[in-house]
Amino acid sequence: MQLQKTLLALCLHASVALQARGGTRGANALQAATLEPPTRASPTAPVFDQVCKETGITLSRFMIETAIANPELSELESIFSSIETATKTISNLVRRSSLTGLTGYLDDGNINIQGEEQKKLDVITNDVLKNALRFTGRMGVLASEEEDVPVEVEDESAARYQKEVLVEQTSGKYVAVFDPLDGSSNVDAGIPTGTIFGIFEDNNAECEVVEGSDVSDECLKATLQAGRNLVASGYVLYSSATHLFMTLGAGTYGFTYDEHIGEFVLSHPDVKIPARGKIYSTNEANRWEWDQPLQDYVTAIQKGEGESQTKYSARYIGSMVGDVHRTLLYGGIFGYAADTKNKAGKLRLLYEAAPMAFLVEQAGGIATTGRDRIMDIEPSNVHQRVPCILGSADDVNELKSYYAKTDKSADIYQG
Ligand code: FBP
């Protein structure tokens, strides 16, 4: 209850700030939320008694206040600052790519572990984010869509400064999982793309660098964690505006990049996904290869024969970040289901589905395979795929009701 009061207080202050900056969104956020019961203790939401009318609440200030309210999360401040710097750089690289020759594929036609030919921007954005996270000195392991195996980050600070103990660690190192440029198949056409990230705690001290050998089991264990263990996740959307949406487990917050001051500024406090929407978003070209329950559900909402008796409209960008962002704000349902070709769907559990599921759940929505909660799935492989369907609670529950009427053994995805 105290958390709700604090969040409401936060929204109130944020809405004051927004009104000062001419936005009205805050007012709508003052609704009670039905959050999934957290598996980790929720942090205390930051409170902003005063807001500078010119600056608003920047992401840096949001994280400073979060660290004051939750000292055990203080290291997330530098981690988010590194993500902010990296994604501002990526936003610039993507925006100017047609001018700087950064469109297209790598000259050597490198294929990543997904079997996809890597774009120039896939590799460059991966390096930008990887380096920014490494330089925080807080990371133990990094796992990326563009890295075949998790990258162990060696702590060279002692060697660099010839000092035994340098940085007092209030908690163990962290693990970052990320998709540096989601939807990169769209980037050369100027279609929205994004970066997706998730942060886990890595209390696994045995994760040591072993020169020339494969990734140690300890480091894999540190990386292969279920979504419910995430301490933070978010995405950055590179589109008509650059938005950063994030959660620390106490609601979902949206920031918009203000080029004038070079800061992400709070524009969507305490995001609440509408309980039901009128939009479905999926690659319908796969429809005939889907499970029957999914085909029946989509037919019903297309014909206006679903629970709401409303004819749904279709929207599909083909970049998960873009489709999830719209779904968070407008409501409805987004998904990349299993089909007879992709028996586990297409989206990757660790650095696409789980981080997005955390955000959606914290905004009052649901994320499922059709049967199971995405956040509870234990990954067994860094690049493992999972059917991912998420969105408004009423819409996703309606879809789940179609699966519930059938036996799991008939499903394409057997988990
Ligand atoms: P990457 O671009 O990071 O590989 O992500 C996969 C993705 O592009 C998602 O963003 C998107 O939802 C999906 O694949 C689109 O797949 P399809 O082209 O088969 O509809």
XYZ file of C-alpha atoms and ligand atoms in Angstrom:
435
model
C 0.000 0.000 0.000
C 2.862 2.365 0.911
C 4.367 1.672 -2.540
C 1.047 2.557 -4.258
C 0.868 5.824 -2.256
C 4.469 6.638 -3.214
C 3.793 5.813 -6.879
C 0.651 7.965 -6.830
C 2.702 10.705 -5.133
C 5.310 10.252 -7.876
C 2.687 10.517 -10.622
C 1.193 13.589 -8.958
C 4.573 15.284 -8.905
C 5.357 14.028 -12.396
C 2.007 15.272 -13.673
C 2.755 18.668 -12.120
C 6.075 18.617 -13.985
C 4.317 17.526 -17.175
C 1.681 20.221 -16.874
C 4.525 22.637 -16.373
C 5.981 21.236 -19.639
C 2.502 21.267 -21.252
C 1.830 17.437 -21.126
C -1.411 15.972 -19.737
C -0.532 12.304 -19.703
C 0.306 12.223 -15.951
C -3.333 12.868 -15.027
C -4.413 9.561 -16.678
C -1.795 7.584 -14.818
C -3.504 8.173 -11.480
C -5.276 4.795 -11.622
C -4.786 1.845 -9.270
C -2.781 -0.996 -10.932
C -3.097 -4.782 -10.820
C 0.607 -5.724 -10.785
C 1.694 -9.393 -10.941
C 2.928 -10.396 -7.420
C 6.699 -9.681 -7.600
C 9.053 -12.590 -6.946
C 11.593 -10.143 -5.569
C 10.849 -7.438 -3.002
C 9.792 -4.366 -4.976
C 12.099 -1.413 -4.550
C 10.748 1.813 -3.040
C 9.643 4.182 -5.799
C 11.522 7.502 -5.898
C 9.667 10.628 -4.757
C 10.161 14.024 -6.413
C 9.059 16.825 -4.129
C 10.378 19.472 -6.461
C 10.730 19.389 -10.226
C 12.634 21.923 -12.299
C 10.111 23.376 -14.769
C 12.748 23.669 -17.524
C 14.426 20.276 -17.120
C 11.658 18.018 -15.790
C 12.627 14.673 -14.246
C 15.608 13.332 -16.150
C 16.516 9.630 -16.153
C 19.765 10.471 -14.340
C 17.828 12.236 -11.562
C 15.287 9.381 -11.495
C 18.134 6.887 -10.883
C 19.846 9.126 -8.296
C 16.581 9.344 -6.350
C 16.016 5.598 -6.761
C 19.492 4.961 -5.278
C 18.720 7.281 -2.347
C 15.460 5.390 -1.721
C 17.111 1.975 -2.295
C 20.848 2.001 -1.416
C 21.118 -1.675 -2.428
C 20.347 -0.577 -5.999
C 22.906 2.249 -6.069
C 25.061 0.513 -8.676
C 22.177 0.567 -11.127
C 22.771 4.312 -11.378
C 26.051 3.876 -13.308
C 24.606 0.975 -15.281
C 21.665 3.074 -16.479
C 23.974 5.979 -17.153
C 26.040 3.698 -19.430
C 22.877 2.448 -21.175
C 21.781 6.056 -21.646
C 25.108 7.055 -23.237
C 25.192 3.979 -25.470
C 21.606 4.371 -26.694
C 22.014 8.086 -27.390
C 25.006 7.088 -29.531
C 23.021 4.311 -31.218
C 20.100 6.683 -31.854
C 22.515 8.985 -33.664
C 24.178 6.147 -35.614
C 20.806 4.798 -36.787
C 19.393 8.225 -37.639
C 22.435 9.178 -39.777
C 23.232 5.706 -41.191
C 22.136 6.565 -44.756
C 24.533 9.536 -44.679
C 27.483 7.730 -43.134
C 27.513 4.527 -45.183
C 26.404 2.425 -42.240
C 23.502 0.796 -44.060
C 23.647 -2.727 -45.436
C 25.567 -5.858 -44.490
C 29.148 -6.373 -43.399
C 31.528 -6.687 -46.342
C 32.619 -10.167 -45.197
C 28.943 -11.282 -44.926
C 29.440 -12.501 -41.349
C 26.677 -14.852 -40.110
C 25.806 -14.707 -36.386
C 24.893 -17.726 -34.259
C 21.220 -17.232 -35.208
C 22.189 -17.966 -38.814
C 21.405 -14.324 -39.710
C 23.721 -12.227 -41.862
C 24.931 -9.388 -39.656
C 24.235 -5.804 -40.636
C 27.021 -3.232 -40.137
C 24.833 -1.597 -37.495
C 24.272 -4.935 -35.696
C 28.011 -5.165 -35.017
C 28.642 -1.470 -34.297
C 25.671 -1.096 -31.928
C 26.740 -4.301 -30.165
C 30.227 -2.871 -29.577
C 28.832 0.488 -28.393
C 26.576 -1.108 -25.762
C 29.070 -3.814 -24.773
C 31.828 -1.246 -24.159
C 29.560 1.150 -22.271
C 28.501 -1.663 -19.914
C 32.061 -3.019 -19.525
C 33.398 0.421 -18.577
C 31.031 0.631 -15.589
C 33.215 -1.883 -13.748
C 29.970 -3.423 -12.466
C 29.543 -6.246 -14.958
C 30.530 -9.875 -14.555
C 29.014 -11.260 -17.766
C 27.384 -9.846 -20.901
C 25.135 -11.849 -23.238
C 24.083 -10.362 -26.553
C 22.152 -11.456 -29.635
C 25.294 -10.635 -31.608
C 27.694 -12.662 -29.411
C 27.806 -16.419 -29.941
C 28.578 -17.008 -26.241
C 28.358 -14.847 -23.097
C 31.243 -12.449 -22.721
C 33.008 -12.512 -19.388
C 34.098 -9.063 -18.214
C 37.457 -9.129 -16.452
C 37.909 -6.605 -13.621
C 41.207 -4.913 -14.531
C 40.823 -1.950 -12.166
C 43.320 -3.282 -9.626
C 45.977 -3.764 -12.337
C 45.140 -0.346 -13.849
C 45.604 1.514 -10.560
C 48.091 -0.826 -8.837
C 45.698 -0.850 -5.880
C 44.295 -3.879 -4.110
C 40.787 -2.738 -3.329
C 39.359 -0.059 -5.591
C 35.565 0.071 -5.739
C 33.548 -0.972 -2.685
C 30.948 -3.325 -4.112
C 27.664 -3.083 -2.154
C 26.409 -6.200 -3.955
C 27.762 -8.792 -6.367
C 28.524 -8.022 -10.009
C 25.718 -7.770 -12.552
C 24.817 -9.643 -15.740
C 23.499 -7.722 -18.737
C 21.556 -9.408 -21.522
C 20.684 -7.379 -24.590
C 19.607 -7.149 -28.209
C 21.580 -4.113 -29.389
C 19.497 -3.442 -32.518
C 16.164 -5.195 -32.512
C 14.357 -5.175 -35.844
C 17.601 -4.516 -37.707
C 16.043 -6.041 -40.824
C 14.054 -2.777 -40.976
C 16.822 -0.300 -40.220
C 17.909 0.543 -43.783
C 14.325 1.502 -44.603
C 14.124 3.941 -41.687
C 11.498 1.807 -39.955
C 11.509 1.937 -36.121
C 14.105 -0.267 -34.458
C 15.214 -0.573 -30.854
C 17.532 -1.831 -28.150
C 16.267 -4.300 -25.531
C 18.126 -4.917 -22.249
C 17.796 -6.871 -19.013
C 19.919 -6.725 -15.851
C 20.362 -9.647 -13.465
C 22.394 -9.878 -10.296
C 25.300 -12.249 -10.638
C 26.043 -13.501 -7.160
C 28.095 -16.267 -8.667
C 31.670 -15.313 -7.640
C 33.138 -18.407 -9.279
C 32.531 -16.850 -12.716
C 36.276 -16.414 -13.468
C 37.956 -15.793 -16.812
C 39.711 -18.964 -17.989
C 42.004 -17.938 -20.866
C 41.341 -19.804 -24.168
C 38.646 -22.101 -22.717
C 34.908 -22.107 -23.323
C 32.637 -20.055 -21.157
C 32.742 -21.587 -17.707
C 29.616 -23.274 -16.423
C 29.555 -20.745 -13.605
C 29.267 -17.872 -16.038
C 26.607 -19.642 -18.050
C 24.708 -20.260 -14.810
C 25.005 -16.556 -13.985
C 23.540 -15.740 -17.404
C 20.826 -18.382 -17.740
C 18.362 -16.922 -15.232
C 14.556 -16.822 -15.394
C 12.942 -13.447 -16.053
C 11.529 -13.290 -12.519
C 15.128 -12.685 -11.332
C 15.520 -9.517 -13.403
C 16.413 -6.460 -11.296
C 15.797 -4.122 -14.209
C 14.819 -4.197 -17.876
C 13.915 -1.804 -20.622
C 13.956 -0.881 -24.255
C 14.910 2.147 -26.287
C 12.820 2.868 -29.392
C 14.531 4.679 -32.302
C 11.611 6.218 -34.170
C 10.006 9.648 -34.723
C 11.145 10.206 -31.150
C 13.630 8.226 -29.102
C 11.890 6.705 -26.092
C 13.409 4.745 -23.206
C 10.945 2.661 -21.204
C 12.230 0.850 -18.119
C 11.283 -0.947 -14.912
C 13.057 -1.737 -11.657
C 10.147 -3.807 -10.393
C 8.016 -0.942 -9.070
C 6.075 0.090 -12.134
C 7.078 0.959 -15.705
C 8.304 4.437 -16.598
C 8.773 6.080 -19.979
C 11.301 8.757 -20.867
C 11.631 10.752 -24.091
C 15.004 11.900 -25.419
C 15.122 15.714 -25.510
C 17.865 16.640 -27.946
C 17.783 20.221 -26.656
C 19.214 19.240 -23.283
C 20.677 15.865 -24.315
C 18.687 14.053 -21.621
C 15.981 11.420 -21.370
C 13.098 13.190 -19.594
C 10.194 11.492 -17.786
C 7.209 11.717 -20.152
C 5.220 8.594 -19.255
C 5.192 8.119 -15.451
C 3.827 4.846 -14.112
C 2.632 3.438 -17.452
C -0.588 1.418 -17.224
C -1.465 -0.714 -20.256
C -5.230 -0.493 -20.962
C -7.077 -3.586 -19.678
C -8.246 -4.314 -23.233
C -7.382 -2.912 -26.655
C -8.699 -3.062 -30.227
C -5.428 -3.943 -31.999
C -3.744 -7.293 -32.641
C -0.143 -7.376 -33.871
C 1.572 -10.431 -35.333
C 3.071 -11.734 -38.597
C -0.115 -13.155 -40.015
C 1.701 -14.708 -42.950
C 2.450 -17.578 -40.529
C -1.216 -17.983 -39.650
C -1.772 -21.354 -41.409
C 1.143 -22.877 -39.505
C -0.102 -21.775 -36.064
C -1.782 -23.862 -33.355
C -5.548 -24.172 -33.937
C -6.459 -22.266 -30.719
C -4.493 -19.229 -31.936
C -6.029 -19.393 -35.413
C -9.511 -19.557 -33.823
C -8.779 -16.633 -31.484
C -7.521 -14.374 -34.299
C -10.509 -15.285 -36.481
C -12.881 -14.378 -33.618
C -11.366 -10.940 -32.936
C -11.146 -10.179 -36.684
C -14.849 -10.920 -37.060
C -15.879 -9.076 -33.880
C -16.948 -12.400 -32.347
C -14.558 -12.245 -29.373
C -15.401 -11.395 -25.729
C -15.666 -7.662 -26.530
C -17.664 -8.236 -29.740
C -15.324 -5.616 -31.289
C -13.705 -6.058 -34.712
C -9.966 -5.681 -33.985
C -7.589 -3.894 -36.347
C -4.140 -5.187 -37.308
C -0.855 -3.336 -36.861
C 2.598 -4.934 -37.402
C 5.913 -3.090 -37.755
C 8.084 -6.201 -37.661
C 10.298 -4.681 -34.954
C 9.396 -6.093 -31.541
C 10.291 -2.844 -29.741
C 7.976 -0.808 -31.983
C 5.087 -3.281 -31.717
C 5.435 -3.681 -27.929
C 5.742 0.099 -27.410
C 2.457 0.710 -29.276
C 0.789 -2.161 -27.401
C 1.908 -0.746 -24.016
C 0.401 2.652 -24.849
C -2.717 1.738 -26.855
C -3.459 -1.728 -25.455
C -4.258 -4.875 -27.370
C -2.089 -7.919 -28.035
C 1.293 -8.548 -29.716
C 2.827 -11.932 -30.373
C 5.254 -14.098 -32.246
C 3.797 -17.570 -31.779
C 5.167 -21.009 -32.483
C 4.419 -22.363 -35.955
C 5.255 -25.527 -37.852
C 8.451 -23.828 -39.203
C 9.581 -22.094 -36.004
C 8.482 -24.604 -33.354
C 9.530 -22.257 -30.550
C 8.596 -19.055 -32.332
C 11.287 -16.531 -33.319
C 11.896 -14.258 -30.351
C 14.738 -15.025 -27.918
C 13.741 -15.693 -24.310
C 16.747 -14.162 -22.483
C 17.217 -10.781 -24.202
C 13.881 -10.174 -25.971
C 10.882 -11.950 -24.392
C 11.837 -11.884 -20.671
C 12.904 -8.193 -20.473
C 9.729 -7.176 -22.367
C 7.577 -9.443 -20.156
C 8.927 -7.693 -17.018
C 7.992 -4.278 -18.455
C 4.526 -5.388 -19.557
C 3.731 -7.107 -16.242
C 4.869 -4.027 -14.314
C 2.438 -1.994 -16.454
C -0.447 -4.316 -15.516
C -0.315 -6.566 -18.585
C 0.435 -10.252 -19.131
C 3.189 -12.102 -21.067
C 2.726 -15.774 -21.908
C 3.628 -18.603 -24.273
C -0.130 -19.200 -24.579
C 0.019 -21.384 -21.504
C 3.045 -20.486 -19.345
C 4.227 -17.208 -17.798
C 7.283 -16.033 -19.771
C 8.952 -14.717 -16.584
C 8.964 -18.218 -15.032
C 10.714 -20.011 -17.899
C 14.216 -21.197 -16.963
C 16.506 -20.693 -19.989
C 18.791 -23.588 -20.910
C 20.517 -21.782 -23.777
C 21.518 -18.146 -24.254
C 19.865 -17.869 -27.676
C 16.854 -20.075 -26.926
C 13.600 -18.991 -28.620
C 10.143 -18.960 -27.024
C 6.595 -18.272 -28.255
C 5.884 -14.819 -26.855
C 2.404 -13.294 -26.606
C 1.923 -10.195 -24.491
C -0.343 -7.220 -23.949
C -3.542 -6.125 -22.206
C -4.637 -8.494 -19.440
C -8.168 -9.068 -20.819
C -6.902 -9.694 -24.346
C -4.132 -12.122 -23.332
C -6.432 -13.961 -20.907
C -8.961 -14.322 -23.737
C -6.290 -15.890 -25.964
C -5.159 -18.173 -23.090
C -8.769 -19.342 -22.705
C -8.598 -20.789 -26.246
C -5.481 -22.804 -25.349
C -7.041 -23.860 -22.032
C -9.829 -25.632 -23.924
C -7.285 -27.869 -25.697
C -4.712 -30.417 -24.552
C -1.103 -29.187 -24.335
C 0.080 -32.307 -26.166
C -1.527 -30.864 -29.332
C 0.586 -27.699 -29.139
C 3.481 -27.134 -31.552
C 5.598 -25.727 -28.708
C 6.175 -28.335 -26.033
C 8.414 -26.048 -23.840
P 16.100 -9.123 -34.463
O 15.867 -8.151 -35.537
O 16.782 -8.545 -33.286
O 16.739 -10.402 -34.924
O 14.636 -9.478 -33.858
C 13.769 -10.259 -34.375
C 12.609 -9.509 -35.022
O 13.050 -8.611 -35.977
C 11.675 -8.820 -34.029
O 12.022 -7.520 -33.753
C 10.342 -8.864 -34.767
O 9.253 -8.877 -33.898
C 10.442 -10.166 -35.567
O 11.823 -10.512 -35.640
C 9.939 -10.006 -36.970
O 9.994 -11.257 -37.570
P 9.263 -11.519 -38.971
O 10.010 -10.733 -39.976
O 9.381 -13.023 -39.168
O 7.851 -11.104 -38.820
